[in-house]
Amino acid sequence: MGLGSRKSIMCVWIGLASAGFHSSVPSAPALSPPVDFISSSRSARSTLKDVISQRKWTLTTIQVEASSLRMLLLPVILHLNWIIFTPIIFSDPPRSPFEPLLFISHPTPSPSGDPNDPRYRRGWLDFVFVAYYIIFFSFVRQVITIKLCRSIARRYGLRKESKLARFGEQGYAMIYFACFGAWGLRIMSQLPTWWYKTEYFWIDYPHWQMKPELKRYYLMQAAYWCQQLIVLAFKLEKPRNDYRELVAHHIVTLWLVGWSYGLHLTLIGNAVYMSMDIPDTFLALSKLLNYMGYDSVKTLMFIFFLSIWTYFRHYLNIVILWSVWKEFDLIPAAAKYFRPLDDIWMAWWMKWQIFTPILLLQFLNLFWYYLILRVFVRAVKEFTVEDVRSDEDDSSDDDDNGKED
């Protein structure tokens, strides 16, 4: 087969795949052309219209599952076409340009030299991976909150729209934190930091090389929190009474994620993730039981959740803070410099850069701990467990307004 005919076949195949794809999935609104700030001929009204159009496109991608699914599938289809047909055209086919969207990038030789024990470093293509998985979590969130959880909520008699929305949000939170809490537990079991052996946060720093599973876990966590911040910023969820604290929490979390990843502190980052994700699983579960009306079970679950929260969010968080304060000097002397060109960052003052956001996170945790203890005291006195973080509409509804027999 000649080279020209091979190229023709490839073009026809990609064209057919694209045609079938567009016919099966509703098309998303087209992204407006970028605003031309140089040309003076464009009016301010036209510029504002473009900006609004781009914002609507972003919200559509996050809110409409068909739109996010289309964006998820397109790189997959293009990548499959690439790996199937480029070997036909090229004797030494180039790497797929769509691969960094789907898989982690920047492999590096393993210190053991074992090809079956690969390692990865951070790099610019990590931003591409995170961007793709922001869309992935947008799709997953819509499927779980709307398709899965609403049908379950209706089976338990929930009818009011605000109740259905809250049930979906907590269902998504429970599934996410349960999966990533278990995943983080598995990863920590493979690291020298198991179970919170905090001295290994600093020994042999900088930890330039990461196990592939650790890197994938870290970047997907970053994508999740970016997506959640977008949800809060655009108020795609109805704000609760602690809306400002939630925004602050997400900003501090992304601060921690970015700095820990950029400064090769992924071992301490994994420990912080673990201390947050596991108690959040039981928080969401206790709220779901409350919505479902399991009065006796939800009280027991709440007491169990309170102990889990106390241990993970406060005790272990303080253990991490103590390690930053006391064990920071375990960093090798050769790495106690701020030399970005050499990818070495741990000057003495970086202790404060690490300590401060974790301390801020602890202050936010203490605020929520106060709210949780209020619920606990009320449960002891009145044998009822209610979510004190609910919005005003939810808190003012009685059970009859939220359910129908």
Tab-separated table of N, CA and C in Angstrom, residues 245 248-249 313-314 317-318 356-370:
chain	number	residue	atom	x	y	z
A	245	GLU	N	-16.132	30.127	54.699
A	245	GLU	CA	-15.142	29.200	55.255
A	245	GLU	C	-14.797	28.094	54.254
A	248	ALA	N	-12.469	29.588	51.689
A	248	ALA	CA	-11.135	29.701	52.296
A	248	ALA	C	-10.467	28.333	52.384
A	249	HIS	N	-11.245	27.316	52.751
A	249	HIS	CA	-10.698	25.952	52.848
A	249	HIS	C	-10.169	25.477	51.497
A	313	ARG	N	-8.462	14.719	61.837
A	313	ARG	CA	-8.411	16.144	61.501
A	313	ARG	C	-7.692	16.983	62.551
A	314	HIS	N	-7.570	16.451	63.761
A	314	HIS	CA	-6.929	17.250	64.806
A	314	HIS	C	-5.655	16.585	65.324
A	317	ASN	N	-3.321	15.962	62.352
A	317	ASN	CA	-2.944	17.265	61.807
A	317	ASN	C	-1.922	17.957	62.694
A	318	ILE	N	-2.091	17.836	64.003
A	318	ILE	CA	-1.129	18.419	64.947
A	318	ILE	C	0.197	17.658	64.895
A	356	THR	N	2.499	27.453	57.792
A	356	THR	CA	1.374	28.394	57.817
A	356	THR	C	0.098	27.837	57.204
A	357	PRO	N	0.100	27.302	55.961
A	357	PRO	CA	-1.168	26.808	55.418
A	357	PRO	C	-1.734	25.613	56.178
A	358	ILE	N	-0.869	24.753	56.725
A	358	ILE	CA	-1.379	23.627	57.516
A	358	ILE	C	-2.024	24.143	58.799
A	359	LEU	N	-1.431	25.181	59.398
A	359	LEU	CA	-2.025	25.788	60.589
A	359	LEU	C	-3.358	26.452	60.256
A	360	LEU	N	-3.434	27.149	59.128
A	360	LEU	CA	-4.702	27.747	58.705
A	360	LEU	C	-5.764	26.674	58.505
A	361	LEU	N	-5.359	25.556	57.943
A	361	LEU	CA	-6.292	24.447	57.757
A	361	LEU	C	-6.797	23.934	59.106
A	362	GLN	N	-5.905	23.909	60.096
A	362	GLN	CA	-6.305	23.466	61.431
A	362	GLN	C	-7.301	24.443	62.061
A	363	PHE	N	-7.107	25.743	61.843
A	363	PHE	CA	-8.063	26.726	62.355
A	363	PHE	C	-9.448	26.513	61.740
A	364	LEU	N	-9.491	26.260	60.429
A	364	LEU	CA	-10.766	25.982	59.771
A	364	LEU	C	-11.384	24.694	60.321
A	365	ASN	N	-10.549	23.695	60.549
A	365	ASN	CA	-11.046	22.443	61.130
A	365	ASN	C	-11.629	22.665	62.526
A	366	LEU	N	-11.000	23.546	63.295
A	366	LEU	CA	-11.507	23.851	64.634
A	366	LEU	C	-12.863	24.549	64.562
A	367	PHE	N	-13.045	25.413	63.560
A	367	PHE	CA	-14.341	26.061	63.372
A	367	PHE	C	-15.419	25.017	63.123
A	368	TRP	N	-15.144	24.061	62.220
A	368	TRP	CA	-16.122	23.008	61.944
A	368	TRP	C	-16.260	22.052	63.127
A	369	TYR	N	-15.189	21.872	63.871
A	369	TYR	CA	-15.258	21.012	65.061
A	369	TYR	C	-16.230	21.600	66.081
A	370	TYR	N	-16.214	22.917	66.193
A	370	TYR	CA	-17.158	23.600	67.079
A	370	TYR	C	-18.593	23.327	66.635
